[in-house]
Short mmCIF file of C-alpha atoms in Angstrom, two decimals:
data_model
loop_
_atom_site.label_atom_id
_atom_site.label_comp_id
_atom_site.label_asym_id
_atom_site.label_seq_id
_atom_site.Cartn_x
_atom_site.Cartn_y
_atom_site.Cartn_z
CA MET A 2 -44.51 24.26 -3.69
CA MET A 3 -47.64 22.68 -5.04
CA GLN A 4 -48.55 19.31 -3.73
CA PHE A 5 -49.49 16.95 -6.47
CA ASN A 6 -50.24 13.34 -6.90
CA ILE A 7 -48.38 11.57 -9.62
CA PHE A 8 -51.15 9.07 -10.05
CA LYS A 9 -54.52 9.75 -11.58
CA GLU A 10 -57.57 7.60 -11.36
CA GLU A 11 -58.48 6.21 -14.77
CA ASP A 12 -60.94 3.39 -15.20
CA GLY A 13 -60.47 2.62 -11.51
CA GLU A 14 -56.72 2.05 -11.91
CA THR A 15 -53.96 4.37 -10.82
CA ARG A 16 -51.54 5.29 -13.55
CA PHE A 17 -48.37 7.29 -13.72
CA ARG A 18 -48.76 10.81 -15.04
CA LEU A 19 -45.97 10.77 -17.57
CA ARG A 20 -45.96 14.30 -18.74
CA SER A 21 -44.90 17.25 -16.67
CA GLU A 22 -44.13 15.51 -13.39
CA LEU A 23 -42.23 12.39 -14.31
CA LEU A 24 -40.42 13.54 -17.46
CA PRO A 25 -38.12 16.04 -15.68
CA PHE A 26 -37.10 13.31 -13.24
CA PHE A 27 -36.22 11.00 -16.12
CA ILE A 28 -34.21 13.75 -17.81
CA ALA A 29 -32.24 14.17 -14.59
CA CYS A 30 -31.76 10.39 -14.37
CA LEU A 31 -30.45 10.37 -17.92
CA GLY A 32 -27.93 13.02 -16.92
CA LEU A 33 -27.06 10.87 -13.90
CA CYS A 34 -26.35 7.87 -16.12
CA CYS A 35 -24.13 9.98 -18.39
CA LEU A 36 -22.15 11.29 -15.44
CA TYR A 37 -21.59 7.90 -13.85
CA PHE A 38 -21.00 6.08 -17.11
CA ALA A 39 -17.23 6.50 -16.80
CA THR A 40 -17.43 5.29 -13.20
CA GLY A 41 -19.34 2.22 -14.35
CA VAL A 42 -16.76 1.38 -17.00
CA ASP A 43 -13.96 1.67 -14.44
CA LEU A 44 -15.84 -0.57 -12.03
CA TYR A 45 -16.44 -3.16 -14.73
CA HIS A 46 -12.72 -3.34 -15.55
CA GLY A 47 -11.54 -2.82 -12.00
CA ALA A 48 -13.09 -3.32 -8.61
CA TRP A 49 -16.15 -5.32 -9.62
CA SER A 50 -14.17 -7.84 -11.62
CA SER A 51 -11.95 -8.73 -8.66
CA THR A 52 -12.90 -11.31 -6.07
CA ARG A 53 -12.79 -8.70 -3.35
CA ASN A 54 -15.79 -6.77 -4.65
CA ALA A 55 -17.60 -9.41 -6.68
CA HIS A 56 -20.76 -8.72 -4.69
CA GLY A 57 -20.88 -5.16 -6.05
CA PRO A 58 -22.89 -5.58 -9.26
CA ILE A 59 -25.43 -7.82 -7.50
CA MET A 60 -25.97 -5.19 -4.83
CA PHE A 61 -26.35 -2.50 -7.46
CA GLY A 62 -28.89 -4.50 -9.43
CA VAL A 63 -30.92 -5.53 -6.41
CA GLY A 64 -30.79 -2.00 -4.96
CA ILE A 65 -32.15 -0.41 -8.11
CA TRP A 66 -34.80 -3.12 -8.40
CA PHE A 67 -35.85 -2.54 -4.80
CA LEU A 68 -36.21 1.21 -5.35
CA TRP A 69 -38.46 0.58 -8.32
CA PHE A 70 -40.39 -2.05 -6.33
CA ARG A 71 -40.94 0.35 -3.46
CA ALA A 72 -41.99 3.09 -5.84
CA GLN A 73 -44.92 0.91 -6.91
CA THR A 74 -46.37 1.06 -3.39
CA LEU A 75 -46.30 4.87 -3.19
CA ALA A 76 -49.91 5.26 -4.27
CA SER A 77 -51.28 2.65 -1.88
CA LYS A 78 -49.52 4.36 1.02
CA GLY A 79 -51.17 7.62 0.05
CA ILE A 80 -47.88 9.46 -0.27
CA THR A 81 -48.19 12.82 -1.93
CA PHE A 82 -45.29 14.54 -3.62
CA LYS A 83 -43.92 17.77 -2.29
CA PRO A 84 -40.61 18.56 -3.98
CA ALA A 85 -37.99 19.78 -1.53
CA PRO A 86 -35.59 21.90 -3.62
CA LEU A 87 -33.61 23.33 -0.72
CA ILE A 88 -32.60 20.07 0.89
CA GLY A 89 -32.48 18.44 -2.53
CA PHE A 90 -29.90 20.83 -3.90
CA MET A 91 -27.89 20.69 -0.66
CA VAL A 92 -27.62 16.90 -0.86
CA LEU A 93 -26.92 17.16 -4.58
CA LEU A 94 -24.04 19.57 -4.05
CA LEU A 95 -22.67 17.37 -1.27
CA GLY A 96 -22.90 14.28 -3.44
CA LEU A 97 -21.31 15.96 -6.44
CA SER A 98 -18.47 17.35 -4.32
CA ILE A 99 -17.75 13.83 -3.08
CA TYR A 100 -17.86 12.66 -6.69
CA VAL A 101 -15.39 15.28 -7.91
CA PHE A 102 -13.04 14.50 -5.03
CA GLY A 103 -13.34 10.73 -5.44
CA ARG A 104 -12.93 10.70 -9.19
CA SER A 105 -10.07 13.18 -9.45
CA GLN A 106 -8.08 11.68 -6.57
CA THR A 107 -8.79 8.05 -7.60
CA PHE A 108 -10.76 7.04 -4.52
CA PRO A 109 -13.30 4.49 -5.88
CA PHE A 110 -14.91 4.38 -2.43
CA PHE A 111 -15.94 8.05 -2.62
CA GLU A 112 -16.57 8.11 -6.36
CA VAL A 113 -19.07 5.24 -6.22
CA GLY A 114 -20.42 6.23 -2.80
CA SER A 115 -21.41 9.64 -4.15
CA PHE A 116 -23.91 7.91 -6.46
CA VAL A 117 -26.17 7.09 -3.51
CA PHE A 118 -26.18 10.72 -2.36
CA VAL A 119 -26.87 12.07 -5.83
CA LEU A 120 -29.70 9.60 -6.51
CA CYS A 121 -31.26 10.43 -3.16
CA ALA A 122 -30.92 14.13 -4.02
CA LEU A 123 -32.82 13.62 -7.27
CA VAL A 124 -35.69 11.93 -5.43
CA LEU A 125 -35.77 14.80 -2.92
CA LEU A 126 -35.70 17.41 -5.65
CA PHE A 127 -38.55 15.97 -7.69
CA PHE A 128 -40.67 14.06 -5.20
CA GLY A 129 -39.89 15.30 -1.72
CA THR A 130 -38.85 13.99 1.68
CA LYS A 131 -41.77 11.64 2.29
CA THR A 132 -41.02 9.75 -0.89
CA ALA A 133 -37.32 9.62 -0.07
CA ARG A 134 -38.10 8.21 3.35
CA HIS A 135 -40.42 5.60 1.81
CA LEU A 136 -37.64 4.53 -0.55
CA GLY A 137 -35.05 4.83 2.24
CA PHE A 138 -34.10 1.18 2.55
CA GLY A 139 -33.21 1.06 -1.15
CA PHE A 140 -30.64 3.81 -0.69
CA PHE A 141 -29.20 2.03 2.33
CA PHE A 142 -28.99 -1.15 0.30
CA LEU A 143 -27.03 0.59 -2.45
CA ILE A 144 -24.26 1.32 0.03
CA PHE A 145 -23.34 -2.37 -0.20
CA MET A 146 -22.19 -1.92 -3.80
CA VAL A 147 -19.43 0.54 -2.88
CA PRO A 148 -15.94 -0.99 -3.38
CA LEU A 149 -13.97 -1.27 -0.18
CA PRO A 150 -10.22 -0.56 0.03
CA PRO A 151 -8.21 -3.78 -0.49
CA SER A 152 -6.27 -3.38 2.75
CA PHE A 153 -9.51 -3.23 4.71
CA VAL A 154 -10.95 -6.26 2.93
CA ASP A 155 -7.77 -8.29 3.45
CA VAL A 156 -7.89 -7.73 7.18
CA LEU A 157 -11.33 -9.31 7.24
CA THR A 158 -10.67 -12.02 4.66
CA LEU A 159 -7.66 -13.72 6.22
CA PRO A 160 -9.27 -14.83 9.51
CA LEU A 161 -12.34 -16.00 7.60
CA LYS A 162 -10.22 -18.09 5.26
CA ILE A 163 -8.40 -19.71 8.15
CA ALA A 164 -11.65 -20.35 10.03
CA VAL A 165 -13.29 -21.96 6.98
CA SER A 166 -10.22 -24.15 6.31
CA TYR A 167 -9.97 -25.18 9.95
CA THR A 168 -13.64 -26.18 10.18
CA VAL A 169 -13.64 -28.13 6.92
CA GLU A 170 -10.49 -29.99 7.96
CA HIS A 171 -12.01 -31.08 11.27
CA ILE A 172 -15.36 -32.11 9.84
CA LEU A 173 -13.86 -34.16 7.01
CA TYR A 174 -11.42 -35.74 9.45
CA ALA A 175 -14.28 -36.71 11.76
CA LEU A 176 -15.95 -38.36 8.76
CA HIS A 177 -12.77 -40.46 8.28
CA TYR A 178 -11.53 -38.78 5.12
CA PRO A 179 -7.76 -38.53 4.58
CA VAL A 180 -7.45 -34.78 5.06
CA ALA A 181 -4.67 -32.52 6.28
CA ARG A 182 -4.22 -28.75 6.46
CA SER A 183 -1.34 -26.29 6.28
CA GLY A 184 -2.52 -22.72 6.67
CA VAL A 185 -5.22 -22.34 4.05
CA VAL A 186 -4.14 -25.29 1.91
CA LEU A 187 -6.20 -28.45 2.35
CA THR A 188 -4.83 -31.80 1.24
CA VAL A 189 -7.58 -34.34 0.54
CA GLY A 190 -6.45 -37.74 -0.72
CA HIS A 191 -4.03 -37.04 -3.59
CA TYR A 192 -5.18 -33.47 -4.14
CA GLN A 193 -4.33 -30.08 -2.73
CA LEU A 194 -6.87 -27.28 -2.58
CA LEU A 195 -6.13 -23.66 -1.76
CA VAL A 196 -8.89 -21.85 0.09
CA ALA A 197 -8.64 -18.61 -1.85
CA ASP A 198 -9.93 -15.14 -1.01
CA ALA A 199 -13.06 -15.85 -3.00
CA CYS A 200 -13.67 -18.86 -0.80
CA SER A 201 -13.33 -16.90 2.42
CA GLY A 202 -16.93 -15.94 1.99
CA LEU A 203 -16.52 -12.22 2.56
CA ASN A 204 -18.41 -11.35 -0.62
CA SER A 205 -21.16 -13.75 0.21
CA LEU A 206 -21.23 -12.46 3.79
CA PHE A 207 -22.00 -8.98 2.53
CA THR A 208 -24.42 -10.29 -0.08
CA LEU A 209 -26.26 -12.54 2.35
CA GLU A 210 -26.41 -9.87 5.03
CA ALA A 211 -27.89 -7.51 2.47
CA MET A 212 -30.30 -10.17 1.21
CA GLY A 213 -31.37 -10.94 4.74
CA LEU A 214 -32.10 -7.29 5.40
CA LEU A 215 -34.01 -7.15 2.12
CA TYR A 216 -36.01 -10.21 3.11
CA MET A 217 -36.91 -8.65 6.45
CA ASN A 218 -37.92 -5.42 4.78
CA LEU A 219 -40.14 -7.22 2.29
CA VAL A 220 -41.77 -9.42 4.88
CA ARG A 221 -42.20 -6.53 7.34
CA TYR A 222 -42.08 -8.10 10.75
CA GLU A 223 -42.98 -5.74 13.52
CA SER A 224 -40.63 -7.22 16.09
CA GLY A 225 -37.41 -5.25 16.16
CA LEU A 226 -35.79 -7.83 18.37
CA ARG A 227 -36.49 -10.62 15.91
CA ASN A 228 -35.15 -8.55 13.04
CA ALA A 229 -31.97 -7.80 14.97
CA MET A 230 -31.52 -11.45 15.86
CA LEU A 231 -31.96 -12.52 12.26
CA ALA A 232 -29.46 -9.91 11.11
CA LEU A 233 -26.92 -11.27 13.61
CA LEU A 234 -27.63 -14.90 12.81
CA ILE A 235 -26.95 -14.29 9.13
CA MET A 236 -23.25 -14.14 9.93
CA PRO A 237 -22.99 -17.72 11.19
CA ILE A 238 -25.41 -18.76 8.43
CA SER A 239 -23.06 -17.24 5.88
CA PHE A 240 -20.09 -18.95 7.47
CA ALA A 241 -21.92 -22.29 7.49
CA SER A 242 -22.88 -21.90 3.83
CA ASN A 243 -19.31 -21.12 2.81
CA MET A 244 -17.99 -24.01 4.79
CA THR A 245 -20.53 -26.26 3.04
CA ARG A 246 -19.32 -24.97 -0.32
CA VAL A 247 -15.65 -25.67 0.43
CA MET A 248 -16.49 -29.12 1.80
CA PHE A 249 -18.62 -29.86 -1.27
CA LEU A 250 -15.69 -28.97 -3.52
CA CYS A 251 -13.24 -31.01 -1.47
CA LEU A 252 -15.45 -34.06 -1.77
CA ILE A 253 -16.02 -33.57 -5.51
CA THR A 254 -12.27 -33.32 -6.04
CA TYR A 255 -11.62 -36.33 -3.83
CA TYR A 256 -14.09 -38.59 -5.64
CA PHE A 257 -13.96 -37.26 -9.19
CA GLY A 258 -10.63 -35.53 -9.48
CA ASP A 259 -9.22 -32.12 -10.15
CA ASP A 260 -10.97 -31.46 -13.46
CA MET A 261 -14.42 -31.84 -11.97
CA GLY A 262 -13.56 -29.85 -8.89
CA GLN A 263 -12.19 -26.86 -10.77
CA GLY A 264 -14.54 -26.97 -13.72
CA PHE A 265 -18.24 -26.36 -14.06
CA LEU A 266 -18.98 -27.68 -10.61
CA HIS A 267 -16.93 -24.90 -9.08
CA GLY A 268 -19.51 -22.42 -10.28
CA PHE A 269 -22.32 -24.76 -9.33
CA ALA A 270 -20.93 -24.83 -5.81
CA GLY A 271 -21.64 -21.12 -5.60
CA ILE A 272 -25.31 -21.82 -6.31
CA VAL A 273 -25.22 -24.54 -3.67
CA LEU A 274 -23.91 -21.93 -1.26
CA PHE A 275 -26.71 -19.50 -1.92
CA LEU A 276 -29.40 -22.14 -1.79
CA THR A 277 -28.01 -23.40 1.53
CA ALA A 278 -27.96 -19.89 2.89
CA LEU A 279 -31.45 -19.09 1.65
CA ILE A 280 -32.90 -22.27 3.18
CA LEU A 281 -31.10 -21.54 6.44
CA ILE A 282 -32.31 -17.93 6.57
CA ILE A 283 -35.93 -18.90 5.96
CA GLY A 284 -35.58 -21.78 8.38
CA VAL A 285 -34.06 -19.63 11.13
CA ASP A 286 -36.66 -16.98 10.57
CA SER A 287 -39.48 -19.51 10.86
CA GLY A 288 -37.83 -20.84 13.98
CA LEU A 289 -37.68 -17.36 15.49
CA ARG A 290 -41.33 -16.78 14.64
CA TYR A 291 -42.33 -20.08 16.24
CA ILE A 292 -40.33 -19.30 19.39
CA SER A 293 -41.73 -15.81 19.79
CA ALA A 294 -45.28 -17.07 19.17
CA LYS A 295 -44.81 -19.65 21.92
CA VAL A 296 -43.08 -17.34 24.34
CA GLY A 297 -44.93 -14.03 24.05
CA PRO A 298 -48.40 -12.78 23.22
CA PRO A 299 -49.13 -12.80 19.50
CA LYS A 300 -48.76 -9.04 19.09
CA ALA A 301 -46.31 -9.22 16.19
CA VAL A 302 -48.44 -9.12 13.10
CA LYS A 303 -47.10 -9.89 9.65
CA HIS A 304 -47.70 -7.13 7.10
CA ALA A 305 -46.94 -8.20 3.58
CA ALA A 306 -45.81 -5.34 1.34
CA ALA A 307 -48.70 -4.53 -1.00
CA MET B 14 -36.46 32.93 -15.99
CA SER B 15 -36.96 32.20 -12.31
CA THR B 16 -40.33 30.62 -12.98
CA PHE B 17 -38.72 28.25 -15.49
CA PHE B 18 -36.28 27.00 -12.90
CA SER B 19 -38.90 26.71 -10.20
CA ARG B 20 -40.79 24.25 -12.36
CA PRO B 21 -39.71 20.62 -12.50
CA LEU B 22 -38.47 20.80 -16.09
CA GLY B 23 -36.30 23.78 -15.34
CA ARG B 24 -34.96 22.04 -12.28
CA SER B 25 -33.97 19.02 -14.34
CA PHE B 26 -31.99 21.26 -16.71
CA LEU B 27 -30.20 22.83 -13.75
CA VAL B 28 -29.40 19.38 -12.38
CA CYS B 29 -27.93 18.31 -15.72
CA ALA B 30 -25.89 21.51 -15.85
CA LEU B 31 -24.49 20.67 -12.41
CA PHE B 32 -23.68 17.16 -13.64
CA ALA B 33 -21.78 18.59 -16.59
CA ALA B 34 -19.93 20.96 -14.25
CA SER B 35 -19.00 18.03 -11.98
CA ALA B 36 -17.68 15.99 -14.88
CA LEU B 37 -15.58 18.97 -15.93
CA GLY B 38 -14.43 19.57 -12.37
CA ALA B 39 -13.41 15.95 -11.89
CA TRP B 40 -11.41 16.11 -15.11
CA ALA B 41 -9.81 19.43 -14.20
CA PHE B 42 -8.75 18.36 -10.72
CA THR B 43 -7.24 15.08 -11.90
CA PRO B 44 -3.52 15.29 -11.18
CA ARG B 45 -1.58 15.40 -14.40
CA GLN B 46 1.92 16.34 -13.33
CA TYR B 47 3.85 13.09 -13.22
CA MET B 48 6.81 13.04 -10.91
CA GLN B 49 8.19 9.84 -12.38
CA GLN B 50 11.85 9.64 -13.21
CA ASP B 51 12.91 7.61 -16.22
CA VAL B 52 16.13 6.36 -14.75
CA LEU B 53 17.12 2.71 -14.60
CA LEU B 54 18.12 1.75 -11.08
CA ALA B 55 20.28 -1.09 -12.35
CA LYS B 56 22.49 1.46 -14.08
CA VAL B 57 22.76 4.18 -11.47
CA VAL B 58 23.10 2.26 -8.22
CA PRO B 59 26.84 1.75 -7.70
CA SER B 60 28.19 -1.80 -7.39
CA GLN B 61 31.04 -0.52 -5.33
CA PHE B 62 31.21 2.34 -2.88
CA GLY B 63 33.09 3.04 0.33
CA ASP B 64 34.08 -0.27 1.84
CA TRP B 65 31.24 -2.15 0.12
CA LYS B 66 31.41 -4.33 -2.94
CA GLU B 67 28.57 -6.13 -4.70
CA LEU B 68 28.59 -9.93 -4.64
CA THR B 69 27.73 -11.71 -7.87
CA ASN B 70 25.77 -14.39 -6.05
CA GLY B 71 23.38 -12.50 -3.84
CA LEU B 72 21.61 -13.91 -0.81
CA GLU B 73 17.92 -14.74 -0.99
CA GLN B 74 15.66 -11.88 0.10
CA THR B 75 11.98 -11.33 0.82
CA ALA B 76 10.40 -10.91 -2.59
CA LEU B 77 9.05 -7.75 -4.21
CA SER B 78 6.70 -8.66 -7.04
CA VAL B 79 6.90 -7.11 -10.50
CA ALA B 80 4.49 -7.90 -13.34
CA SER B 81 6.19 -9.35 -16.42
CA ASP B 82 4.77 -6.63 -18.67
CA GLY B 83 5.57 -3.88 -16.21
CA THR B 84 1.98 -2.84 -15.55
CA LEU B 85 1.24 -1.67 -12.04
CA SER B 86 -1.47 -3.36 -10.02
CA GLU B 87 -2.37 -3.70 -6.39
CA GLU B 88 -0.60 -7.05 -6.16
CA GLN B 89 2.43 -6.02 -8.25
CA PRO B 90 3.09 -2.37 -7.54
CA TYR B 91 6.67 -1.99 -8.86
CA ASN B 92 8.03 -0.98 -12.26
CA GLU B 93 11.60 -1.92 -11.37
CA VAL B 94 13.13 -3.92 -8.57
CA ILE B 95 16.81 -4.54 -7.85
CA MET B 96 18.13 -6.85 -5.19
CA ARG B 97 21.83 -6.99 -4.37
CA THR B 98 24.09 -8.26 -1.66
CA TYR B 99 27.14 -6.21 -0.65
CA GLU B 100 30.15 -7.40 1.29
CA ASN B 101 32.74 -5.29 3.10
CA SER B 102 36.37 -5.92 3.86
CA LEU B 103 35.43 -7.68 7.12
CA GLY B 104 33.31 -10.19 5.22
CA GLU B 105 30.06 -8.78 6.63
CA ARG B 106 27.15 -8.93 4.25
CA VAL B 107 24.28 -6.56 3.77
CA MET B 108 21.31 -7.05 1.42
CA LEU B 109 19.86 -4.14 -0.50
CA ALA B 110 16.42 -4.11 -2.11
CA LEU B 111 15.13 -1.17 -4.10
CA GLY B 112 11.61 -1.08 -5.50
CA TYR B 113 10.52 1.75 -7.76
CA ALA B 114 7.01 2.61 -8.87
CA LYS B 115 6.50 5.38 -11.37
CA GLN B 116 2.98 6.30 -10.27
CA GLN B 117 1.11 6.04 -7.02
CA LYS B 118 -2.65 5.99 -6.77
CA GLN B 119 -4.85 5.47 -3.75
CA GLU B 120 -5.53 1.83 -4.56
CA VAL B 121 -2.27 0.98 -6.34
CA LYS B 122 0.56 1.86 -4.04
CA ILE B 123 3.85 0.60 -2.72
CA HIS B 124 3.80 -2.20 -0.15
CA ARG B 125 5.24 -1.85 3.31
CA PRO B 126 7.88 -4.38 4.40
CA GLU B 127 6.16 -5.13 7.70
CA VAL B 128 3.27 -6.46 5.61
CA CYS B 129 5.36 -8.25 2.96
CA TYR B 130 7.59 -10.02 5.46
CA VAL B 131 4.64 -11.25 7.50
CA ALA B 132 2.90 -12.46 4.35
CA GLN B 133 6.02 -14.49 3.54
CA GLY B 134 6.08 -16.20 6.89
CA PHE B 135 8.04 -13.85 9.16
CA GLN B 136 7.16 -12.88 12.69
CA VAL B 137 7.67 -9.27 13.82
CA LEU B 138 9.80 -9.17 16.97
CA ASP B 139 10.30 -5.42 17.11
CA GLU B 140 9.24 -2.43 15.09
CA ARG B 141 10.27 1.16 15.68
CA LEU B 142 10.51 4.51 13.95
CA VAL B 143 13.97 5.89 13.37
CA ASP B 144 15.51 8.97 11.78
CA LEU B 145 18.34 8.04 9.44
CA PRO B 146 21.07 10.68 9.30
CA GLN B 147 22.39 11.63 5.89
CA SER B 148 25.68 13.23 4.96
CA ARG B 149 23.93 15.64 2.61
CA PRO B 150 22.54 18.86 4.08
CA SER B 151 18.98 17.54 3.59
CA ALA B 152 18.78 16.45 7.24
CA SER B 153 17.74 12.96 8.24
CA ILE B 154 15.24 10.69 6.56
CA PRO B 155 12.28 9.30 8.54
CA GLY B 156 12.51 5.53 8.33
CA GLN B 157 11.66 2.37 10.22
CA ARG B 158 13.50 -0.54 11.78
CA LEU B 159 12.15 -4.07 11.94
CA LEU B 160 13.45 -7.14 13.66
CA MET B 161 12.03 -10.25 12.01
CA ARG B 162 12.25 -13.94 12.63
CA ASN B 163 11.39 -16.87 10.37
CA GLY B 164 12.33 -20.11 12.02
CA GLY B 165 16.11 -20.02 12.44
CA ARG B 166 16.56 -16.85 10.41
CA LEU B 167 16.82 -13.62 12.39
CA GLU B 168 16.73 -10.59 10.11
CA ALA B 169 17.25 -6.91 10.85
CA VAL B 170 15.60 -4.55 8.37
CA THR B 171 15.97 -0.80 7.99
CA TYR B 172 13.93 0.95 5.34
CA TRP B 173 12.36 4.14 4.16
CA ILE B 174 9.63 4.74 1.63
CA ARG B 175 9.77 7.88 -0.44
CA ILE B 176 6.50 8.96 -2.03
CA GLY B 177 7.03 12.03 -4.17
CA ALA B 178 8.60 14.52 -1.79
CA ASP B 179 7.44 12.82 1.42
CA TYR B 180 8.51 9.92 3.61
CA PRO B 181 5.20 8.65 5.03
CA ARG B 182 5.29 6.07 7.79
CA GLY B 183 2.27 3.81 8.11
CA GLY B 184 -0.70 3.06 5.87
CA LEU B 185 -2.76 6.16 6.68
CA ASN B 186 0.18 8.54 6.18
CA THR B 187 0.88 6.87 2.83
CA ARG B 188 -2.66 7.67 1.68
CA LEU B 189 -2.37 11.22 2.98
CA ALA B 190 0.94 11.71 1.17
CA ILE B 191 -0.58 10.56 -2.13
CA LEU B 192 -3.57 12.83 -1.46
CA ARG B 193 -1.36 15.83 -0.65
CA HIS B 194 0.43 15.43 -3.95
CA GLY B 195 -2.88 14.89 -5.76
CA VAL B 196 -4.40 18.06 -4.40
CA HIS B 197 -1.38 19.95 -5.81
CA GLY B 198 -1.94 18.30 -9.19
CA GLN B 199 0.95 15.83 -8.92
CA VAL B 200 1.03 12.08 -9.41
CA PRO B 201 3.87 10.99 -7.12
CA ASP B 202 6.37 8.25 -7.81
CA ALA B 203 7.55 6.01 -5.01
CA MET B 204 10.73 4.28 -3.93
CA LEU B 205 11.23 1.58 -1.35
CA VAL B 206 14.76 1.59 0.00
CA ARG B 207 15.27 -1.52 2.10
CA VAL B 208 18.41 -2.85 3.70
CA SER B 209 18.48 -6.15 5.57
CA THR B 210 21.05 -8.23 7.42
CA ILE B 211 20.91 -11.76 8.70
CA LEU B 212 21.91 -11.64 12.36
CA PRO B 213 23.71 -14.55 14.02
CA GLY B 214 22.01 -13.77 17.34
CA GLU B 215 19.93 -11.15 19.16
CA SER B 216 23.02 -9.64 20.77
CA ASP B 217 24.17 -8.50 17.31
CA THR B 218 21.01 -6.42 16.77
CA GLN B 219 22.47 -3.03 17.71
CA HIS B 220 25.59 -3.52 15.63
CA GLY B 221 23.50 -4.72 12.69
CA PHE B 222 21.24 -1.66 12.73
CA GLU B 223 24.12 0.80 13.07
CA GLN B 224 25.88 -0.86 10.15
CA GLN B 225 22.75 -0.54 8.03
CA GLU B 226 22.47 3.14 8.92
CA ARG B 227 26.04 3.80 7.78
CA PHE B 228 25.50 1.69 4.65
CA LEU B 229 22.49 3.76 3.64
CA ALA B 230 24.24 7.09 4.30
CA ASP B 231 27.29 5.95 2.27
CA LEU B 232 25.10 4.67 -0.58
CA VAL B 233 23.21 7.95 -1.00
CA HIS B 234 26.45 9.91 -0.67
CA ALA B 235 28.11 7.81 -3.37
CA MET B 236 25.40 8.60 -5.91
CA PRO B 237 25.53 11.88 -7.86
CA ALA B 238 22.75 14.33 -6.93
CA GLY B 239 20.97 13.79 -10.21
CA THR B 240 20.37 10.09 -9.58
CA ALA B 241 20.35 10.21 -5.79
CA LYS B 242 16.97 11.90 -6.01
CA MET B 243 15.50 8.55 -6.95
CA LEU B 244 16.13 7.47 -3.39
CA VAL B 245 15.99 10.78 -1.61
CA ALA B 246 13.39 13.53 -1.97
CA ASP B 247 14.46 16.39 -4.15
CA LYS B 248 13.91 19.23 -1.71
CA PRO B 249 14.53 22.78 -3.04
#
């Protein structure tokens, strides 16, 4: 196969060569959209509209964005394209087999999961293995959008719900609020609040974990240990953010009543959660950087993605 | 011809052809043979059989949720549910719960009692697999026994779940049963057959379970073959 560069120098700027190289890829992508259109409609009405998989569309959007973002840096990394039809078609056939199985036997997990394989196959077919490796993290990220079986999610959600309720109860009690708990029902003052599945924070755990990994990938720290520590610390950060959200809602309801607590502010509390988490992630990361700078030689150099 | 396909544009056409083939394949392999039976349980389950007679005021049982418009969902997987309490000549009472779902899919399927009971506050004291003998030649039915406690209430439960022509035990086997039917082009229906007794004490456990076993065998025997196949697999 010919090696070719998709960019050409024109007036000192690199531009995409739209004609013979990129057009076939876009035709294939169009076909991809047609094939997965039915899957998308089913997700919209089904899994992605339920609290269990609410993080799905966000992961999809961010994943696609990241792939496009990474594609911009291909030229600066000097990556040439060498289409790999053999491996490309193998992955394509694998992905499509998973699709046929998943769709016909109503397994959303396989049906949606196949999308990642097929998209990867298209990149391999038209641009080659080096490009696919460069975009690799984006494909990994897309795995987070796949809907998980309800039974599996429930096993994780219940202990989280109980843990969040338990922590909020004890903190509010320590602050001298009239609070009591029975299972996952909190009684604050005159009001009762149920810590629902959506409040367990499982969706936000996945989302935040994915966002944290994205953050690390964008910021490109060399230290594997620090990356691993941040990835682990995101779990307690997520828990802390969710707990803050539930506490925030309890206090709103206590002071301003049910209407306020269940109305607009309920959605606002979600934003509070993400902001809390974001601040904590950046804070923890800065803390880790400070510690490692103090402790070890300054060999970890920060490379910003171009 | 080969040079066309070795160029990117040709490759993209081939890819789109494969996509079209996949869409067709997915449609073709979708199971379309529905095993559902349009029989109303309330009409065919006898109110009186053997030594047992239905009580008009039944005892309270662990709930099986049905949607008001009859649509199946993960939370409400039944099309029809009947709950009855039967009493025999000795005054012993047995509760019967039947839950029927016309279609089973991987993510919308019948619930298992060990999950439902726990969700409604029960504690599992014992759980074992058991083969329930039947008076019909179709051998014994693979079922399960549960011993549950909720505060002062000690409950013995015997049940089986029929999915299509199988009696899967456990979550994984349930998925495999639905898959087996799917691969043969069938959308299975499902029936939960659950019998429970409130036990006065743990020493009555053995007697309670044996009674439930006989109750189930008598119930199936009392139903004509045509309607009994709601509860029991229709094996050729």
